[in-house]
N, CA, C and O of each residue as an XYZ file, in Angstrom:
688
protein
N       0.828     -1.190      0.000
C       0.000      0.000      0.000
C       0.880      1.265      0.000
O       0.652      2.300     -0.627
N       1.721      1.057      0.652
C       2.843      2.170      0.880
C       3.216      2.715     -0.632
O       3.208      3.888     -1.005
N       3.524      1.608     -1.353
C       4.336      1.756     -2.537
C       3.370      2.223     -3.715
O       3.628      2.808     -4.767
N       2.441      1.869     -3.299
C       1.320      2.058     -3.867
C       0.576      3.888     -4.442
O       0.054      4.533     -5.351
N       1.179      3.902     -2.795
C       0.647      5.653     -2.609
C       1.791      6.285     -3.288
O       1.628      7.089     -4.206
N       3.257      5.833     -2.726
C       4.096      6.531     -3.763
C       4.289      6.604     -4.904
O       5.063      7.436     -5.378
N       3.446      5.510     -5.804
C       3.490      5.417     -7.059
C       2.960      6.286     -7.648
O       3.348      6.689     -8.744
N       1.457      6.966     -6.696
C       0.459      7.538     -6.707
C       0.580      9.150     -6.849
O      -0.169      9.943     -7.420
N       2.082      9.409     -5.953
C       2.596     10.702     -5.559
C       3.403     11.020     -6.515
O       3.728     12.201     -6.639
N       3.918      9.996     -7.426
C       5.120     10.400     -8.277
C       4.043     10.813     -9.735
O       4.229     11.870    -10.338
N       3.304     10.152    -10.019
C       2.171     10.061    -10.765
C       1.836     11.534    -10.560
O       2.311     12.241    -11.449
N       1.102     12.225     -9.568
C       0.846     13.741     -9.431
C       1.917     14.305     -9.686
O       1.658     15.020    -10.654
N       2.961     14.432     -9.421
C       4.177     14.914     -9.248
C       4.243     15.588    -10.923
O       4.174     16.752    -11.317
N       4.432     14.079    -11.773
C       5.065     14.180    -12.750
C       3.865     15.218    -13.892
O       4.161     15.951    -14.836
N       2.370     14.846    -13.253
C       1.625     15.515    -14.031
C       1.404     17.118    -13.494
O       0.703     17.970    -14.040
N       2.106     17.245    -12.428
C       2.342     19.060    -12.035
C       3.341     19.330    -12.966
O       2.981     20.205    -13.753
N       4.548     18.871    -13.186
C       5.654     18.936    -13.549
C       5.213     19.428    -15.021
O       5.374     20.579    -15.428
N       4.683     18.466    -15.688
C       3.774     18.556    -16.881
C       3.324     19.968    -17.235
O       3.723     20.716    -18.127
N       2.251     20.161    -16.164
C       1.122     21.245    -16.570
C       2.202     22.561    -16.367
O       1.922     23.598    -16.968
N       3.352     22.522    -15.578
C       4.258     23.505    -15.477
C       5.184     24.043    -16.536
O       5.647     25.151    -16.808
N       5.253     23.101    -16.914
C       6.232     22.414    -18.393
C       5.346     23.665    -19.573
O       5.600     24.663    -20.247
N       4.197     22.755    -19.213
C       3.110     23.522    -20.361
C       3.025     24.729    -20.450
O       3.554     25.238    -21.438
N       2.390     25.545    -19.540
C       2.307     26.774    -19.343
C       3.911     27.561    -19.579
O       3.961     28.653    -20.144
N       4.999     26.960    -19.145
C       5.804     27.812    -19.449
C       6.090     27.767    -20.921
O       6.414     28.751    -21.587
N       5.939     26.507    -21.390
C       5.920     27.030    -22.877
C       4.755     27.351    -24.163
O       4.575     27.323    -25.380
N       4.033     27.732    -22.593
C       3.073     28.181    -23.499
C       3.279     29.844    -23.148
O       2.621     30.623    -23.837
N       3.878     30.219    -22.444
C       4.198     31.546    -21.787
C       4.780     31.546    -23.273
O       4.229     32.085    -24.233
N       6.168     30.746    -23.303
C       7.182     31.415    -24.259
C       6.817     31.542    -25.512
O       6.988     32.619    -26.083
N       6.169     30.305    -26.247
C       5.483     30.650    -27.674
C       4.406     31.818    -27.546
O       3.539     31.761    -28.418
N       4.319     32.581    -26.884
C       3.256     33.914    -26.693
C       4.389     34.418    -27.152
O       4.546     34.386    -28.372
N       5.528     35.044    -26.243
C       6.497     35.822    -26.081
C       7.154     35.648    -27.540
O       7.089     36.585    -28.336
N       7.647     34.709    -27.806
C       7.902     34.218    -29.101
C       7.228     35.224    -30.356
O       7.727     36.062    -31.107
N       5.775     34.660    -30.163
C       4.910     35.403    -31.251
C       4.920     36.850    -31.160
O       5.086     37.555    -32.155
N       4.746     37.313    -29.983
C       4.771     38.770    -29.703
C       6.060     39.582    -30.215
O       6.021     40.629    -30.861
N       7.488     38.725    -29.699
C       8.743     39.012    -30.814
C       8.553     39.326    -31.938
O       8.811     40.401    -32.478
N       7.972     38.180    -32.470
C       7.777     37.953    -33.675
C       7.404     38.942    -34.432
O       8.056     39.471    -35.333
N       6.220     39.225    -34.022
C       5.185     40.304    -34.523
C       5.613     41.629    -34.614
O       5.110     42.460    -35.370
N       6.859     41.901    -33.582
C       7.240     43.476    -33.139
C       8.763     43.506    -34.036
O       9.490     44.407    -34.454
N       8.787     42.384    -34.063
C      10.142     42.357    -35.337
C       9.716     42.818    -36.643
O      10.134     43.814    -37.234
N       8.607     41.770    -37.134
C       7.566     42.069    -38.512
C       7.704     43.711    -38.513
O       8.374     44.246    -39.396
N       7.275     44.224    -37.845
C       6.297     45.256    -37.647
C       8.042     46.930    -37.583
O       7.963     48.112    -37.918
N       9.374     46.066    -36.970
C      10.271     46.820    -37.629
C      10.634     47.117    -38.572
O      10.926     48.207    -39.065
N      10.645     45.640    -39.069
C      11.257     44.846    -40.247
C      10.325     46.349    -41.748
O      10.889     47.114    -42.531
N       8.939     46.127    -41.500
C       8.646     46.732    -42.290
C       8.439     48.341    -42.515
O       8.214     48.991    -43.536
N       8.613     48.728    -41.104
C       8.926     50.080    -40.956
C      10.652     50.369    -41.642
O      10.935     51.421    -42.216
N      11.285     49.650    -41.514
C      12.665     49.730    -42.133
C      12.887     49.803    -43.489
O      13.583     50.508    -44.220
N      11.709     48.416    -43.714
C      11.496     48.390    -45.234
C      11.695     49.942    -46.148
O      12.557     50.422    -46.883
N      10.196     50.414    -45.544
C       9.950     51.633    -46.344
C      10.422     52.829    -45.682
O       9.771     53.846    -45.922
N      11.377     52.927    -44.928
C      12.747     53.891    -44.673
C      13.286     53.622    -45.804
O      13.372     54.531    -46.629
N      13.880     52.037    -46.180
C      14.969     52.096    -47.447
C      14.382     52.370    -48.395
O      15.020     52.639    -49.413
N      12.621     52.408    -48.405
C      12.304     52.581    -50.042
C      12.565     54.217    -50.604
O      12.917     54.607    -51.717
N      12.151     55.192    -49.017
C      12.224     56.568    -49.129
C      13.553     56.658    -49.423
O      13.905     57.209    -50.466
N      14.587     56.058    -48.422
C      16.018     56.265    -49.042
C      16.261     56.341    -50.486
O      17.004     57.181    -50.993
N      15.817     55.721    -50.936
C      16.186     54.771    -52.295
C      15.438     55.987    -53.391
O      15.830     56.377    -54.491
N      14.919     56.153    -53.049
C      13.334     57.227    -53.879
C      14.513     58.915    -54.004
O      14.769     59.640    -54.965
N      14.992     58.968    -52.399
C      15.553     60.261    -52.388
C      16.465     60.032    -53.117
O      16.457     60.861    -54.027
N      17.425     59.198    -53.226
C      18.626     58.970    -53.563
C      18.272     58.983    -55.590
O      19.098     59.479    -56.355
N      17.153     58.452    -56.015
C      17.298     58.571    -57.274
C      16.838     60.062    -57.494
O      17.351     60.712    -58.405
N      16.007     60.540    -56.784
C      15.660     62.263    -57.336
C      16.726     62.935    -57.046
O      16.856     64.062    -57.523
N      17.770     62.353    -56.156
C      18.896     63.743    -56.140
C      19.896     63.499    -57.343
O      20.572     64.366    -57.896
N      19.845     61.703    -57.740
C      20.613     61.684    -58.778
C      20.311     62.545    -59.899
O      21.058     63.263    -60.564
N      18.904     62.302    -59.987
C      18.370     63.210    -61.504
C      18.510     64.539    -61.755
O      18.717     65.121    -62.819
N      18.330     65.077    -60.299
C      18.469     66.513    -59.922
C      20.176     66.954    -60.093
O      20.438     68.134    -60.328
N      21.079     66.134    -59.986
C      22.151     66.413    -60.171
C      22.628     65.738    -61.650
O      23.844     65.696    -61.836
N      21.808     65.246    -62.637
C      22.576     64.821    -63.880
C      21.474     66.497    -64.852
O      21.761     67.056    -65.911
N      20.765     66.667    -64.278
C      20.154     67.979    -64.812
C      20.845     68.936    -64.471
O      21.100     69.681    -65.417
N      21.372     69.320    -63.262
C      22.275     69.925    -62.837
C      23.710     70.175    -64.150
O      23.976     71.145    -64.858
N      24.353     68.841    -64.012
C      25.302     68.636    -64.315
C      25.215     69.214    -66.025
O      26.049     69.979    -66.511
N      24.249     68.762    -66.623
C      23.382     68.718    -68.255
C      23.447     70.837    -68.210
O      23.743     71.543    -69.174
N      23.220     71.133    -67.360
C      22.826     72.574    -67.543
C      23.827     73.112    -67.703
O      23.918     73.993    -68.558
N      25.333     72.589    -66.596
C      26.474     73.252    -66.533
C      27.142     72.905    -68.053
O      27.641     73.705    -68.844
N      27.044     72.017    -68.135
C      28.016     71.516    -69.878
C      27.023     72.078    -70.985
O      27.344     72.050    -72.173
N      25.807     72.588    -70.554
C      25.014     73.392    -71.870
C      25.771     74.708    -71.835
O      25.801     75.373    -72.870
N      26.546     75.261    -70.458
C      26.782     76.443    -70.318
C      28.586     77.144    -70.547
O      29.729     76.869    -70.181
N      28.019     77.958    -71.211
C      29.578     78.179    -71.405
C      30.679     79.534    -70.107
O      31.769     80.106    -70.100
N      29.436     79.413    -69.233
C      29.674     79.799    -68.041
C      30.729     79.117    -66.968
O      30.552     77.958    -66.592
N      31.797     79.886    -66.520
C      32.124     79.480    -65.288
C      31.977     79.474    -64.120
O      32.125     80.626    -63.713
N      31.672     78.514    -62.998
C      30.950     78.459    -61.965
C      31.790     78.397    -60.549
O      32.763     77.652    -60.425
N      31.469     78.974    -59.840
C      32.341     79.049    -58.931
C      31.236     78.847    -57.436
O      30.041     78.980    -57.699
N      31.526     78.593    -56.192
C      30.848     78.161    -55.384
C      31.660     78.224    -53.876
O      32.067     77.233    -53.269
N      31.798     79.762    -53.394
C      32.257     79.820    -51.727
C      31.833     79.526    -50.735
O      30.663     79.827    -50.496
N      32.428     78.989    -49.996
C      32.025     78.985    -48.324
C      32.756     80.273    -47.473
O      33.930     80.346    -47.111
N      32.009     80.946    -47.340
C      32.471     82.200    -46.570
C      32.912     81.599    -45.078
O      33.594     82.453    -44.512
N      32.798     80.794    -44.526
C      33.237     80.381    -43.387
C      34.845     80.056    -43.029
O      35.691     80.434    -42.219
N      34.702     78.899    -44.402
C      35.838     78.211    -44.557
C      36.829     78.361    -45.552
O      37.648     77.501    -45.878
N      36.663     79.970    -46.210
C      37.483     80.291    -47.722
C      37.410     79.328    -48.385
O      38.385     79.496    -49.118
N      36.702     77.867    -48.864
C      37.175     76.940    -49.745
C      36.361     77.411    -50.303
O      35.294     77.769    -49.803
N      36.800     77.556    -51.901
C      35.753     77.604    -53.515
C      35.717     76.736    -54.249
O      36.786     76.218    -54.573
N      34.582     76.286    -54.747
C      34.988     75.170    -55.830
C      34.853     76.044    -57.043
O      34.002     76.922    -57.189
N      35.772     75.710    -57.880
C      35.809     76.527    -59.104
C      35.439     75.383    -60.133
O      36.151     74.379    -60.145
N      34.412     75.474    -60.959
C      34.548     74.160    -62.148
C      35.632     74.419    -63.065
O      36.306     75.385    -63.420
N      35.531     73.059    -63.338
C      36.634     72.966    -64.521
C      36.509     74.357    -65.768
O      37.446     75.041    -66.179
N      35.527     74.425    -66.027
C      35.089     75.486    -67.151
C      35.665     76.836    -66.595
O      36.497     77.481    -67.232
N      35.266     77.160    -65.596
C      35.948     78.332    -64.907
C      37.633     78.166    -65.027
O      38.342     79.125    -65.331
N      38.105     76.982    -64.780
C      39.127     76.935    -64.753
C      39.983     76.917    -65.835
O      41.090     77.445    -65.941
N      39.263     76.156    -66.750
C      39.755     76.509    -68.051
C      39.702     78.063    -69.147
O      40.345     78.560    -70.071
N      38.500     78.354    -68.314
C      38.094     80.296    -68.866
C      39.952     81.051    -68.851
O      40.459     81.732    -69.742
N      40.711     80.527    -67.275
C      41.680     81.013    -67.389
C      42.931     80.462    -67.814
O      44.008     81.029    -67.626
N      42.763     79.107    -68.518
C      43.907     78.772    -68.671
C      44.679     77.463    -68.140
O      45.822     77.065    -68.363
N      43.474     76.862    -67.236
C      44.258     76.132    -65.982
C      43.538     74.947    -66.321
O      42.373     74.953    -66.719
N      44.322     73.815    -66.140
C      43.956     72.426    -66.081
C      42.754     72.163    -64.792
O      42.731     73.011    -63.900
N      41.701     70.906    -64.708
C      41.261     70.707    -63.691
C      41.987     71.195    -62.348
O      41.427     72.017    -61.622
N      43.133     70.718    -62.063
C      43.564     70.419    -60.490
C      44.623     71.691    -60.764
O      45.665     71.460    -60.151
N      44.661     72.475    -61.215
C      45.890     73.982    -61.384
C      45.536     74.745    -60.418
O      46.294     75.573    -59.914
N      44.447     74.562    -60.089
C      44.018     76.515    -59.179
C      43.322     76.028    -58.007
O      42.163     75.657    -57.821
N      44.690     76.165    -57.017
C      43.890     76.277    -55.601
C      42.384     76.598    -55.045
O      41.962     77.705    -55.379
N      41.503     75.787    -54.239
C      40.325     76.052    -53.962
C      40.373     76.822    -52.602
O      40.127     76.617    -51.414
N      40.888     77.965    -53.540
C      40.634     79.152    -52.005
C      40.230     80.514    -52.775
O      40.380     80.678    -53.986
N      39.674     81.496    -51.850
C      39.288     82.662    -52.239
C      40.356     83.172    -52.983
O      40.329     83.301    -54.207
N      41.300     83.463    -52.257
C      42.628     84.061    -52.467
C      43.215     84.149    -53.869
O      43.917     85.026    -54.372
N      42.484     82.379    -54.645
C      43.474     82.627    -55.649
C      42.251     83.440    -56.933
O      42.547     83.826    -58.063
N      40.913     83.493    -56.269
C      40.227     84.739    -57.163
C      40.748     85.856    -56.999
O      41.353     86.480    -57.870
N      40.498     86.324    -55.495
C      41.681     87.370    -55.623
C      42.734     88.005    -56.214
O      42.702     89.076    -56.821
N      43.857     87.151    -55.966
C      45.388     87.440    -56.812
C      44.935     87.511    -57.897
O      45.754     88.140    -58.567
N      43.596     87.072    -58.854
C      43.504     87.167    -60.003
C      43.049     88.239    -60.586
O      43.327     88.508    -61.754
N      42.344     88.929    -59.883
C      41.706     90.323    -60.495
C      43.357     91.499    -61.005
O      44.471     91.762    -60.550
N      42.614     91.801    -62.026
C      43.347     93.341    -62.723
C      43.508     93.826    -61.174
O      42.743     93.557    -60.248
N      44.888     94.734    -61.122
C      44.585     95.721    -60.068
C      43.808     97.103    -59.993
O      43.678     98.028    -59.192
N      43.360     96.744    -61.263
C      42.127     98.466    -61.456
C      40.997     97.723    -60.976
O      40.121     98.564    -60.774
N      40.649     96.807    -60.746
C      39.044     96.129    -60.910
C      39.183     95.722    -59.016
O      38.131     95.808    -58.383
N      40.388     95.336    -58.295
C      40.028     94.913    -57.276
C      39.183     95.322    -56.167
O      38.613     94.612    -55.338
N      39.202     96.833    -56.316
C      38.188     97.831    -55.648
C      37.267     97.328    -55.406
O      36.915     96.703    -54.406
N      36.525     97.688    -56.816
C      35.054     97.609    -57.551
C      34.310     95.629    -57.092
O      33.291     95.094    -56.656
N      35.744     95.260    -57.605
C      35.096     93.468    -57.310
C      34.765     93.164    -55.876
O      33.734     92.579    -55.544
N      35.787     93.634    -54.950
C      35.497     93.278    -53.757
C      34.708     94.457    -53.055
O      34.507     94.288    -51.853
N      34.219     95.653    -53.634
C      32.963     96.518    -52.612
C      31.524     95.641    -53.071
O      30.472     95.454    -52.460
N      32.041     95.157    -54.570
C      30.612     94.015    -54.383
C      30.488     93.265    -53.941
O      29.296     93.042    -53.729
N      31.251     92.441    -53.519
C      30.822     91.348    -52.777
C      30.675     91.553    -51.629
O      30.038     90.639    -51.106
N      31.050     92.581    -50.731
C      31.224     93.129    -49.407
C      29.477     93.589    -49.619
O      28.747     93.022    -48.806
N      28.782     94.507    -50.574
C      27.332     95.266    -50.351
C      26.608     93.870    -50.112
O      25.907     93.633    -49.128
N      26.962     92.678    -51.490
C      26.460     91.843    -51.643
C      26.044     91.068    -49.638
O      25.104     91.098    -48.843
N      27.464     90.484    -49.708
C      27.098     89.903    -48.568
C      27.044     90.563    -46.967
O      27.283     89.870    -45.978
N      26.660     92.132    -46.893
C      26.413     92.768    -45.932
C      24.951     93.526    -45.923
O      24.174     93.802    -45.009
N      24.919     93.776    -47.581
C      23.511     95.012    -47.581
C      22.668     93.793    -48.183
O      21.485     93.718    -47.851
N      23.164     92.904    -48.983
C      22.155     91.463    -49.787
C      21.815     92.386    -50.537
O      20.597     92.560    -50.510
N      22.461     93.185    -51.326
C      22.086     93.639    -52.604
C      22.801     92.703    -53.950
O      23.831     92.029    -53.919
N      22.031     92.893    -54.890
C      22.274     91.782    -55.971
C      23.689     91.784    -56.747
O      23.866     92.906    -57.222
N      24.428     91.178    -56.948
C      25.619     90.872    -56.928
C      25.699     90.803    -58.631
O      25.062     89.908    -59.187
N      26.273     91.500    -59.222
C      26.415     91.565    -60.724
C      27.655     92.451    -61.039
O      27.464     93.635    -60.763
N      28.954     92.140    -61.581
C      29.891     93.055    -61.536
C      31.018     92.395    -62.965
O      31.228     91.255    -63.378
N      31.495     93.650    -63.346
C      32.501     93.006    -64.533
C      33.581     93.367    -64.112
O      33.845     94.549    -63.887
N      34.556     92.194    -63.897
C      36.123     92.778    -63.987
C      36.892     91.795    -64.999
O      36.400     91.413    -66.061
N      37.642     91.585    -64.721
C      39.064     91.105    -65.555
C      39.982     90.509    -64.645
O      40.528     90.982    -63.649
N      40.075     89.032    -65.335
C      40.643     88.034    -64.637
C      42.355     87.759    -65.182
O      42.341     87.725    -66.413
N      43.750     87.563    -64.645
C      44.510     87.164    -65.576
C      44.163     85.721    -65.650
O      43.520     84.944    -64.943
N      44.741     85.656    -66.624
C      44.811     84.268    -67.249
C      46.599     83.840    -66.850
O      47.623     84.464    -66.572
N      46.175     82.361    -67.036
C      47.351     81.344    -66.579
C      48.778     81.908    -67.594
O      49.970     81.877    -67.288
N      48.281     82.292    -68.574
C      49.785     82.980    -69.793
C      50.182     84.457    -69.250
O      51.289     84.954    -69.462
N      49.123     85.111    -68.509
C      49.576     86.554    -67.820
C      48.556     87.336    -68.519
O      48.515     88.564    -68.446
N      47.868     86.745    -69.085
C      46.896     87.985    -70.007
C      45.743     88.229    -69.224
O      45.496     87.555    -68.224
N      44.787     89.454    -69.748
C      43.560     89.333    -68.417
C      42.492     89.418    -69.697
O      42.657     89.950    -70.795
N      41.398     88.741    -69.190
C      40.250     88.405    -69.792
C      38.852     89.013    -69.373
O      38.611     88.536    -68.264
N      37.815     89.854    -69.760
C      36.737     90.002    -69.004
C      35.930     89.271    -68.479
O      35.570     88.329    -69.184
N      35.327     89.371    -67.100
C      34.141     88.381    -66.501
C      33.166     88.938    -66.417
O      33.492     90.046    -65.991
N      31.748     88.907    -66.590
C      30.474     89.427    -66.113
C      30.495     88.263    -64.816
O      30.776     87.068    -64.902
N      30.270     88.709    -64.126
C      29.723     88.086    -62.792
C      28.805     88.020    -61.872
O      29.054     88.882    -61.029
N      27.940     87.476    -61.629
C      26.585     87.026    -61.049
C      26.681     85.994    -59.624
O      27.304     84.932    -59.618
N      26.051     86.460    -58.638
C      26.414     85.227    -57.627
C      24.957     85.610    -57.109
O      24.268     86.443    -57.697
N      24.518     84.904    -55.902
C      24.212     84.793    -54.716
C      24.725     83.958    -53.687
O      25.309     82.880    -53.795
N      24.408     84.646    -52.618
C      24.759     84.397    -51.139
C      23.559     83.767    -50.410
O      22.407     83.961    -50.798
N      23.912     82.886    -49.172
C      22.743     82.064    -48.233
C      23.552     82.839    -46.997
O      24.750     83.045    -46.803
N      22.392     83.158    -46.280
C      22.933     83.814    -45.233
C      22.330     82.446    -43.954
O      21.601     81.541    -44.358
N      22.737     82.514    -42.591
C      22.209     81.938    -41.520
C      21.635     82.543    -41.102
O      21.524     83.698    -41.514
N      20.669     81.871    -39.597
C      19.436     82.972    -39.311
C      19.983     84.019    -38.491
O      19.162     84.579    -37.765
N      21.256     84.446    -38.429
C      21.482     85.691    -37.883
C      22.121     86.293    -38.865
O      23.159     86.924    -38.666
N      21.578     86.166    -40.013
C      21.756     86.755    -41.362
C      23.663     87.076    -41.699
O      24.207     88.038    -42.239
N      24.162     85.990    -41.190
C      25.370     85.720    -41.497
C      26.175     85.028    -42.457
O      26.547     83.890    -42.172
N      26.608     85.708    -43.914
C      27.048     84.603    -44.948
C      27.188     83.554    -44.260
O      27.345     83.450    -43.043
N      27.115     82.564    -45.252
C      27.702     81.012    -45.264
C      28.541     80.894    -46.337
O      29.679     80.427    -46.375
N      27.634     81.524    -47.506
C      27.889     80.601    -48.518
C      27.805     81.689    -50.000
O      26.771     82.353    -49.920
N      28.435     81.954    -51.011
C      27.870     82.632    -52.290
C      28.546     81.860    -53.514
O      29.649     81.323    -53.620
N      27.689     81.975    -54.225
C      27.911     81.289    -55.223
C      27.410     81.940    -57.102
O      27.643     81.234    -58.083
């Protein structure tokens, strides 16, 4: 009888053990699914992050082969300052206006500078000074030397981006 009851006790035992068993994995396949679901649910928020990525990334391409299409329609040279940081990008076309291979002419203000006629340096730099102090419109002709020593005329056109304490950044 003894053995009987213990047979009896191991018997409950094993079917607590069981129903414990159960529930915890029935806890975890919840938890599981709930993962699951909150992963899905990144997964596709991520998705269509990369699709916007992907979307921006081709309109800036287009925006920059139109870009690019406008500059080679133009027999303009383009130039592009950071008033912060003196660096200019000068395009090639600009660069060639004077004479100079792609990589010849330092990307600094300075070497627009040194380039002006010394009759024109006045006149070039009180414009850009009204320009980027009064934001009056920036249109001025001087004369550039060229890479052989000769000087050439420029009509010149820019604008400036100011910051919100109406501080150049940038003219171009």
């Amino acid at each position: 009888l003894h053995h009987i009851g213990l047979q009896i006790g191991r018997v409950f035992e094993r079917a607590e053990a069981e129903r414990i068993s159960n529930e915890a994995q029935n806890e975890l396949t919840v938890q599981v699914e709930e993962r699951t679901t909150a992963l899905k649910k990144t997964n596709d928020r991520l998705r269509a992050e990369i699709d916007r990525h992907k979307q921006t990334e081709d309109a800036l391409r287009k925006s920059e082969e139109r870009l690019d299409l406008a500059f080679k329609g133009s027999s303009d040279g383009l130039w592009d300052w950071n008033v912060l940081t003196d660096e200019v990008y000068f395009s090639d076309r600009f660069k060639e206006l004077l004479g100079y291979g792609p990589d010849e002419l330092p990307h600094t203000f300075e070497s627009f500078s040194s380039h002006l006629h010394r009759d024109d340096q006045d006149l070039a730099m009180e414009a850009i000074k009204l320009h980027l102090e009064a934001q009056l419109p920036y249109e001025v002709e001087y004369r550039l030397q060229t890479k052989d020593g000769d000087y050439r005329w420029f009509l010149a056109r820019g604008q400036a981006v100011w910051d919100s304490e109406n501080q150049p950044i940038r003219m171009a």
